[in-house]
XYZ file of C-alpha atoms in Angstrom:
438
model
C 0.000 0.000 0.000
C 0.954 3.751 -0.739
C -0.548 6.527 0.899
C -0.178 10.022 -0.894
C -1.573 13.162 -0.622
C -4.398 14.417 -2.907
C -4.064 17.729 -4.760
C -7.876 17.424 -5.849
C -10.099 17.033 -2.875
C -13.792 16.053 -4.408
C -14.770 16.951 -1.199
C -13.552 21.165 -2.194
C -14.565 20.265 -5.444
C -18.482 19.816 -4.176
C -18.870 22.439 -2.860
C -17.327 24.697 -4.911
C -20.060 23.806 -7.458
C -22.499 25.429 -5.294
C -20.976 28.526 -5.372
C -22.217 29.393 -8.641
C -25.423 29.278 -7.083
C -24.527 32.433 -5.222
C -26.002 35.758 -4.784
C -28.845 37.801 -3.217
C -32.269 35.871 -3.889
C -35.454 36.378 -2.465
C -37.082 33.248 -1.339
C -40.409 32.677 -2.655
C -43.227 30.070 -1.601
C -42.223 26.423 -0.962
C -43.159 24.064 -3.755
C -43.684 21.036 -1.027
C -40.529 19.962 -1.736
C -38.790 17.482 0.792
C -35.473 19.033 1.833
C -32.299 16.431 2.715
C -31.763 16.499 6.434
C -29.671 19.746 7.798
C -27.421 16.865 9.828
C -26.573 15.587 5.698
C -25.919 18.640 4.617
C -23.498 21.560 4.259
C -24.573 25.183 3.924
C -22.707 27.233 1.257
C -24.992 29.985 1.312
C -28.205 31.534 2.421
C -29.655 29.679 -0.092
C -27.664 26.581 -1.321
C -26.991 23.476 0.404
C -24.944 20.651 -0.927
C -25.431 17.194 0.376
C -22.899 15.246 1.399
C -23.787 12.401 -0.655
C -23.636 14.342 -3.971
C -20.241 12.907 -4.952
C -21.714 9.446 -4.671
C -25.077 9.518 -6.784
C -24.688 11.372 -10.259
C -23.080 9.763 -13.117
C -22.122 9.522 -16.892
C -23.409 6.207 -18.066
C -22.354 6.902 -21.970
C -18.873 6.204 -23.199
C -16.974 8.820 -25.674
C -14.539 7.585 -28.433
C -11.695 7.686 -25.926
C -11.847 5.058 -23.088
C -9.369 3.021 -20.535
C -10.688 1.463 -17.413
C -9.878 2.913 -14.792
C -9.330 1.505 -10.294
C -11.781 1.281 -8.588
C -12.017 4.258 -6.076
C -13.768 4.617 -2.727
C -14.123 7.659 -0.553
C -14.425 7.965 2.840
C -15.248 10.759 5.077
C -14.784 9.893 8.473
C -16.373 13.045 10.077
C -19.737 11.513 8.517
C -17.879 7.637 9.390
C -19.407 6.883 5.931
C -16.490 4.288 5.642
C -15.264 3.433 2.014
C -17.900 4.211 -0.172
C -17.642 3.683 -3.945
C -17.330 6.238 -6.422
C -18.930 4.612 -9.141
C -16.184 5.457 -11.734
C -14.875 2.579 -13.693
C -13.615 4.075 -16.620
C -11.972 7.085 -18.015
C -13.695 8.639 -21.250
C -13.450 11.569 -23.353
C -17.187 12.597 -24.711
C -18.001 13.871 -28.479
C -19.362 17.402 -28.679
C -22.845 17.270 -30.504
C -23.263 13.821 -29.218
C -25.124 13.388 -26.192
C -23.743 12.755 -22.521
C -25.905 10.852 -20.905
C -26.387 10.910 -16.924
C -28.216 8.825 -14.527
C -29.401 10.130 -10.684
C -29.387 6.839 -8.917
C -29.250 5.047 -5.610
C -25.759 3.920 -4.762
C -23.827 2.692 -1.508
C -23.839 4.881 1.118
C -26.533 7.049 -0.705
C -29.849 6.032 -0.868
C -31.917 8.670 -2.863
C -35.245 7.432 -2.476
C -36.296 9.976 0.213
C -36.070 12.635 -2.629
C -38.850 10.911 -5.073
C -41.236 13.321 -6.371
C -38.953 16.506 -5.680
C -38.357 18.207 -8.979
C -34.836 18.397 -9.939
C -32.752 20.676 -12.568
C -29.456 20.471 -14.052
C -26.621 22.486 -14.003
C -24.606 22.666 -16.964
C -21.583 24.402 -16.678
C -18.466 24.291 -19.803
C -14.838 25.381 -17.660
C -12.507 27.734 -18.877
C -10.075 25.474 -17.141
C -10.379 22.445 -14.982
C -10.875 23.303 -11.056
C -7.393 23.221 -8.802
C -6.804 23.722 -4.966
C -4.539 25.540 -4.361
C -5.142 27.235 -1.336
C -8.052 24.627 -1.146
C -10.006 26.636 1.958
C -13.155 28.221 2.073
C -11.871 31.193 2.532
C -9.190 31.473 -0.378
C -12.409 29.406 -2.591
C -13.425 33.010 -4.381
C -9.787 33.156 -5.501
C -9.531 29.444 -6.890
C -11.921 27.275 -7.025
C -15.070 29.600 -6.805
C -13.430 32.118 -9.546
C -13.710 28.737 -11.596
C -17.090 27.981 -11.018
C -18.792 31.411 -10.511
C -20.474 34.015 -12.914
C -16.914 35.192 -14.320
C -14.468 35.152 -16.827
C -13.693 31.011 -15.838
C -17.273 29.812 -17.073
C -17.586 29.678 -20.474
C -21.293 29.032 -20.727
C -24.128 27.926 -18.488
C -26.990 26.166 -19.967
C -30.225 24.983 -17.548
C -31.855 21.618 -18.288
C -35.687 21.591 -16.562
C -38.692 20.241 -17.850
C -38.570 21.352 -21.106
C -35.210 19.483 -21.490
C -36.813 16.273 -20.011
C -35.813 16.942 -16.409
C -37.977 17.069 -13.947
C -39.164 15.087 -11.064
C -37.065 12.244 -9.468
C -39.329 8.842 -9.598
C -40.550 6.868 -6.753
C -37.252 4.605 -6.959
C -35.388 7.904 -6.258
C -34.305 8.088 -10.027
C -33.712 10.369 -12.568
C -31.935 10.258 -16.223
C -31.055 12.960 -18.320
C -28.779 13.642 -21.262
C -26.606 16.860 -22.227
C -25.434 17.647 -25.538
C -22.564 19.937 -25.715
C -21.809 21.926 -28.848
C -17.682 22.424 -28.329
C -15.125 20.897 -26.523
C -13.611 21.698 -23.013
C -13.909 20.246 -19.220
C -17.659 20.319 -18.165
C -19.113 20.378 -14.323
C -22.519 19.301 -14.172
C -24.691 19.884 -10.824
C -28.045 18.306 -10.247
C -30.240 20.338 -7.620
C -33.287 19.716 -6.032
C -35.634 22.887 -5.865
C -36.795 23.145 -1.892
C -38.563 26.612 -1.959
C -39.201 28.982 -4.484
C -40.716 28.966 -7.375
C -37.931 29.106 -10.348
C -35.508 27.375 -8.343
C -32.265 28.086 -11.016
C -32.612 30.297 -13.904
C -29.811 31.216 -16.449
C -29.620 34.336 -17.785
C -26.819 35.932 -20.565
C -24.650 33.250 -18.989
C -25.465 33.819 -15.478
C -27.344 31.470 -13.007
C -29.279 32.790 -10.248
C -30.981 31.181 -7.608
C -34.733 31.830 -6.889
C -35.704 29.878 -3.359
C -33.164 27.588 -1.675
C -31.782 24.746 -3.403
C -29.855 21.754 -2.524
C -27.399 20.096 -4.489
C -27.830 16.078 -4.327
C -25.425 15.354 -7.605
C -22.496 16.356 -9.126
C -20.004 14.850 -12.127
C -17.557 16.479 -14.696
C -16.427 15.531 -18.477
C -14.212 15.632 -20.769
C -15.388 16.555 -24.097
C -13.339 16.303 -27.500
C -13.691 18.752 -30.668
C -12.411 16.336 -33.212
C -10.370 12.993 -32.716
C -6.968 12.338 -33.624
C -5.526 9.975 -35.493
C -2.557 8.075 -33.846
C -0.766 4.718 -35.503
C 2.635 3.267 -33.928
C 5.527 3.639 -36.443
C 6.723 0.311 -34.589
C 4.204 -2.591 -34.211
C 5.105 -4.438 -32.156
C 8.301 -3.168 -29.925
C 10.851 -4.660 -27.902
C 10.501 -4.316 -24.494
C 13.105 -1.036 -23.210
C 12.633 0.739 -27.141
C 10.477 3.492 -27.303
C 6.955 3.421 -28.788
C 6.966 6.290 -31.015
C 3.117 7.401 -32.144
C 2.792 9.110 -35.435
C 0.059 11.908 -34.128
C -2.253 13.920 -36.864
C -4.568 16.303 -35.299
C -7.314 19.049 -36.564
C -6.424 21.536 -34.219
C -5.072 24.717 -36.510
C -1.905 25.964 -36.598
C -0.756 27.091 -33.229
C 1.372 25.162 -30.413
C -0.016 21.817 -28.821
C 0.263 19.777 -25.451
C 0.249 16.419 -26.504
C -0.215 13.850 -23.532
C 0.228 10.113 -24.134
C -0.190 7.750 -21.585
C 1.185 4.130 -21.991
C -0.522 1.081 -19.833
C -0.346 -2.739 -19.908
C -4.113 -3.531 -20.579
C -5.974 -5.334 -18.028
C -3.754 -4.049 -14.615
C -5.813 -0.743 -13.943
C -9.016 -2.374 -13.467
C -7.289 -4.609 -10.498
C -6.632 -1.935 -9.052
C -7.781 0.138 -6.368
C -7.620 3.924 -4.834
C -9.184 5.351 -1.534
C -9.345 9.178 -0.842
C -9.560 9.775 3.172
C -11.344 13.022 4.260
C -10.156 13.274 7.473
C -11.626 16.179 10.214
C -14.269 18.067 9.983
C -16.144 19.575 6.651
C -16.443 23.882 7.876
C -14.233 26.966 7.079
C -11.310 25.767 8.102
C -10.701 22.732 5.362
C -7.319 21.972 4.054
C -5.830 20.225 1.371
C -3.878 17.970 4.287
C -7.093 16.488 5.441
C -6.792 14.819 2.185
C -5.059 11.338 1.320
C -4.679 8.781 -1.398
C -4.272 4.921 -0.541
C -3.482 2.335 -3.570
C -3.359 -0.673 -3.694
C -0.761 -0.708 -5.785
C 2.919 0.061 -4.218
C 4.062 2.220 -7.146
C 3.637 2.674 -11.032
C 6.760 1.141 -13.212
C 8.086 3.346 -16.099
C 9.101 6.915 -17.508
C 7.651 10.193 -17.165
C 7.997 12.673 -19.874
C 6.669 15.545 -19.018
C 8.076 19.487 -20.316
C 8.045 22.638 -17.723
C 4.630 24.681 -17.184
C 2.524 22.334 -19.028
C -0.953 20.724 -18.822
C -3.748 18.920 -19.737
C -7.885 19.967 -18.920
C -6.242 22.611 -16.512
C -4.237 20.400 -14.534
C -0.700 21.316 -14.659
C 1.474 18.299 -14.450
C 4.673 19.670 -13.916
C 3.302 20.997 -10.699
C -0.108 19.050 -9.587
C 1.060 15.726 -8.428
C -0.275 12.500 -6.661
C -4.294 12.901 -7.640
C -6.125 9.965 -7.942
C -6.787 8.238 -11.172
C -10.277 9.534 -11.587
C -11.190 10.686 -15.104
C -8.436 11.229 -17.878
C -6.451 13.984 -16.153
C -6.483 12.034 -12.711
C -4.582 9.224 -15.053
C -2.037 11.106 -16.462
C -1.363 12.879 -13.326
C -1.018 9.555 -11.356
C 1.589 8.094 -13.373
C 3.227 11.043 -14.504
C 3.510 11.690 -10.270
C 4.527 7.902 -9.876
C 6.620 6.208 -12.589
C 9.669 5.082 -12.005
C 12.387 3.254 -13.531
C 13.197 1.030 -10.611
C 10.430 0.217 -9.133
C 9.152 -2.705 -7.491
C 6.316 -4.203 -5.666
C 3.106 -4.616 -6.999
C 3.425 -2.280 -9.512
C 0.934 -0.744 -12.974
C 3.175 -1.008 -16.146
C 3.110 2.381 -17.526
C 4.475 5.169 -19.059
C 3.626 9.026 -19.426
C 4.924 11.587 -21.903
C 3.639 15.225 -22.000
C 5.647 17.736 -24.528
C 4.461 21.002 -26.467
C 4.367 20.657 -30.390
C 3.508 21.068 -33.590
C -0.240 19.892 -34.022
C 1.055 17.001 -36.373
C 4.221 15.050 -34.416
C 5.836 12.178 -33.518
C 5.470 11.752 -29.573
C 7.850 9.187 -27.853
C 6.762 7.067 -24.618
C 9.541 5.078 -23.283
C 9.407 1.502 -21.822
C 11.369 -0.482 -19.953
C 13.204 -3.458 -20.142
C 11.279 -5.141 -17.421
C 7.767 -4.961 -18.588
C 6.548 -8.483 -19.405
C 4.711 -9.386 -22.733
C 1.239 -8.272 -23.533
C -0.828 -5.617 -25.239
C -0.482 -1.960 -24.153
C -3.401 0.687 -24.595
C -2.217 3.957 -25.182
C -4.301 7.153 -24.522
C -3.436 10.328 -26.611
C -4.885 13.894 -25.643
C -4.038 16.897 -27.638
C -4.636 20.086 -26.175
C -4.276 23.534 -28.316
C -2.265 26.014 -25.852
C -4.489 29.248 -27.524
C -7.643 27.892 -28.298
C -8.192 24.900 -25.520
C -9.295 22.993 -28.830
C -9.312 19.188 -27.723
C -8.245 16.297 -29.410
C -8.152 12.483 -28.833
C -7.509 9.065 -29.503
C -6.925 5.368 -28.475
C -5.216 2.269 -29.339
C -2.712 -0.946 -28.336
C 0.727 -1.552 -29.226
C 2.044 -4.796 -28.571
C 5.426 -5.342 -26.565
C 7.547 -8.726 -26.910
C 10.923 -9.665 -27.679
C 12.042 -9.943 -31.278
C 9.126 -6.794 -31.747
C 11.433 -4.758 -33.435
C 11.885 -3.332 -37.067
C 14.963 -6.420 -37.620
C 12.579 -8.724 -36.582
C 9.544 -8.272 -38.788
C 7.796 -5.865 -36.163
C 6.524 -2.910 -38.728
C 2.721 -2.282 -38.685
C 2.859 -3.773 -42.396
C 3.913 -7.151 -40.972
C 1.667 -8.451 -39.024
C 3.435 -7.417 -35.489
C 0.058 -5.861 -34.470
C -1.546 -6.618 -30.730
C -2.985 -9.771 -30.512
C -6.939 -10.396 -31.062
C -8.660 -10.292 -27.861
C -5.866 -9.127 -25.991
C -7.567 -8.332 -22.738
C -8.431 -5.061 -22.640
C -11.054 -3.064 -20.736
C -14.029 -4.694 -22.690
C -12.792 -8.166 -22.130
C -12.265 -7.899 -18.120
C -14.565 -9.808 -15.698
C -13.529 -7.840 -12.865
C -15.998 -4.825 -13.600
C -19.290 -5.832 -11.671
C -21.852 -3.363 -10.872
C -21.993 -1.886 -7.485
C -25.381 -2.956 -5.843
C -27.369 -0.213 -5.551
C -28.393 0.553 -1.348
């Protein structure tokens, strides 16, 4: 086991959302709406309360073009002794824009949502200038990070509001509620389910801004990752030797300006045996710190090379700086091995490999290997990031590694030296049950 610290508390991250809900409101008449209990809940503002299940119970349930399985995380919050609960996030995806993201409102462990059925719900859709940080992760320093990210400024890009006339409205009887989101560009998107406990309107969206009317609580929240375009990656080496570089010729439709490219390199089938718990520890109020955070794997540490040039990022995280999050979504998995990987590791390790440089929009990108990494297939995960116009980019793939892969040895992509059929990647896993629902 490895404990590190988290540079990403979900916890911050929750109720942060809430904040864009602030500002002076006048509450109007209730709408018999049944509140969550004050003991569940914190209090952001006057008006906005964010349960302290919402991490748990609002999910993505489509998958983009641009997928890896991810560990299994937990979270637990011992002020609340909720004990590890899961997170419900098996995989890593990058979304389409004008395809829909689909999300389902849900009872999961640790958060039943039935008490909530016939309260009528809207949904909070919010596209990022940049992905949220926390630095300084306290409420009071939260107007200067995390709430100038998710607030009525310069950091939101657009707000849209999905309510009845967008198919949301009432959770059912079984506590349940699906909805879908269809976003027209690329970028990071927060999304924030609310249940309308006075007032009238409940949220409204004007020019951009949201507003509430009446007190709201927030019972859901999840993020994406949304792509402009894909990319189109293919090895120049098919497959490799284990120790040679992988080398991925990258073509992109991002315009002519400077790129992040990000390429992470993992033997298939070891995330998904894998597991991560984040540990809230003291109490959830004003005085919250980034040290009351912690990451346990199960894993002891990740085996391979980082890459990774000065000042650089992907989805707003800076990985030269931001290390040690957990590998939730695509930037918590480029920031876990990029923060992990080394050369000599040992233990139980994850085979993998990280390389983050600035380029051209067309390049070759180089992710080293190492001579110890056994035989298999290898998925590799390519994000390309535009540095002026946050234009996104992705793609997926396998490259297989075994000795005698090389170009002497009949190991060109012409020659058959492709991964093997089958080759046990995140479709063809067993180990990806669904959590049983409270």
């Amino acid at each position: 086991m490895v404990k590190i610290p988290i540079v990403k508390p979900i916890a911050i991250f929750v109720m942060a959302v809430a904040l864009i809900l602030a500002g002076p409101v006048s509450v109007m008449s209730t709408v018999g709406a049944t509140p969550v209990a004050e003991s569940q809940s914190v209090s952001v503002t006057e008006n906005v309360d964010v349960w302290e299940r919402s991490p748990l119970t609002l999910r993505t349930t489509s998958e983009g073009p641009t997928t890896i399985v991810a560990p299994r995380t937990f979270i637990n919050v011992e002020s609340a002794a909720t004990g590890d609960l899961p997170l419900n996030k098996r995989t890593a995806t990058i979304h389409e824009r004008n395809e829909s993201i689909n999300m389902s409102f849900e009872p999961r462990i640790g958060a039943g949502t039935r008490a909530l059925a016939g309260d009528e719900a809207q949904l909070l859709a919010v596209k990022l200038d940049e992905a949220p940080t926390t630095e300084g992760a306290n409420t009071s320093d939260i107007p200067g990070s995390l709430g100038d990210v998710l607030a009525n400024n310069s950091n939101i890009t657009s707000s849209e509001l999905l309510d009845d006339a967008e198919g949301v409205g009432a959770i059912s009887d079984e506590g349940e509620l699906n909805a879908s989101y269809t976003p027209e560009s690329g970028g990071v998107y927060a999304f924030a389910l609310v249940t309308v406990d006075s007032g009238e309107e409940g949220l409204s969206v004007s020019d951009g801004n949201v507003s509430v009317n009446g007190n709201v609580t927030v019972v859901g929240v999840e993020q994406a990752v949304v792509q402009d375009n894909a990319s189109t990656v293919e090895p120049t080496q098919n497959p490799v030797n284990p120790g040679d570089n992988v080398t991925l010729d990258v073509a992109t439709e991002i315009g002519d300006e400077n790129v992040t490219h990000a390429v992470v390199l993992v033997k298939q089938g070891e995330l998904q045996q894998q597991s991560s718990t984040v540990t809230v520890s003291g109490e959830l109020n004003e005085s919250f710190s980034q040290d009351q955070i912690t990451v346990e794997n199960s894993f002891d540490n990740v085996s391979g090379v980082a890459t990774v040039d000065d000042n650089i990022s992907i989805a707003g995280v800076n990985l030269s700086t931001n290390q040690s999050i957990p590998a939730i979504g695509v930037q918590g998995l480029f920031g876990t091995v990029v923060s992990e990987a080394e050369s000599d590791a040992d233990g139980e390790v994850i085979h993998a490999s990280a390389t983050v440089v600035s380029a051209d929009s067309d390049a070759n990108v180089t992710v080293e290997t190492l001579d110890s990494w056994p035989n298999g297939a290898y998925q590799y995960v390519h994000v390309a990031v535009g540095t002026e116009s946050g234009t996104i980019n992705s793609d997926t793939g396998t490259v297989a590694i075994s000795p005698g892969g090389g170009p002497d040895n009949g190991g060109s992509p012409g020659n058959g030296g492709g991964p093997p059929d089958n080759a046990g990647g995140p479709n063809n896993t067993a180990d990806d049950d669904e959590d049983e629902e409270e």
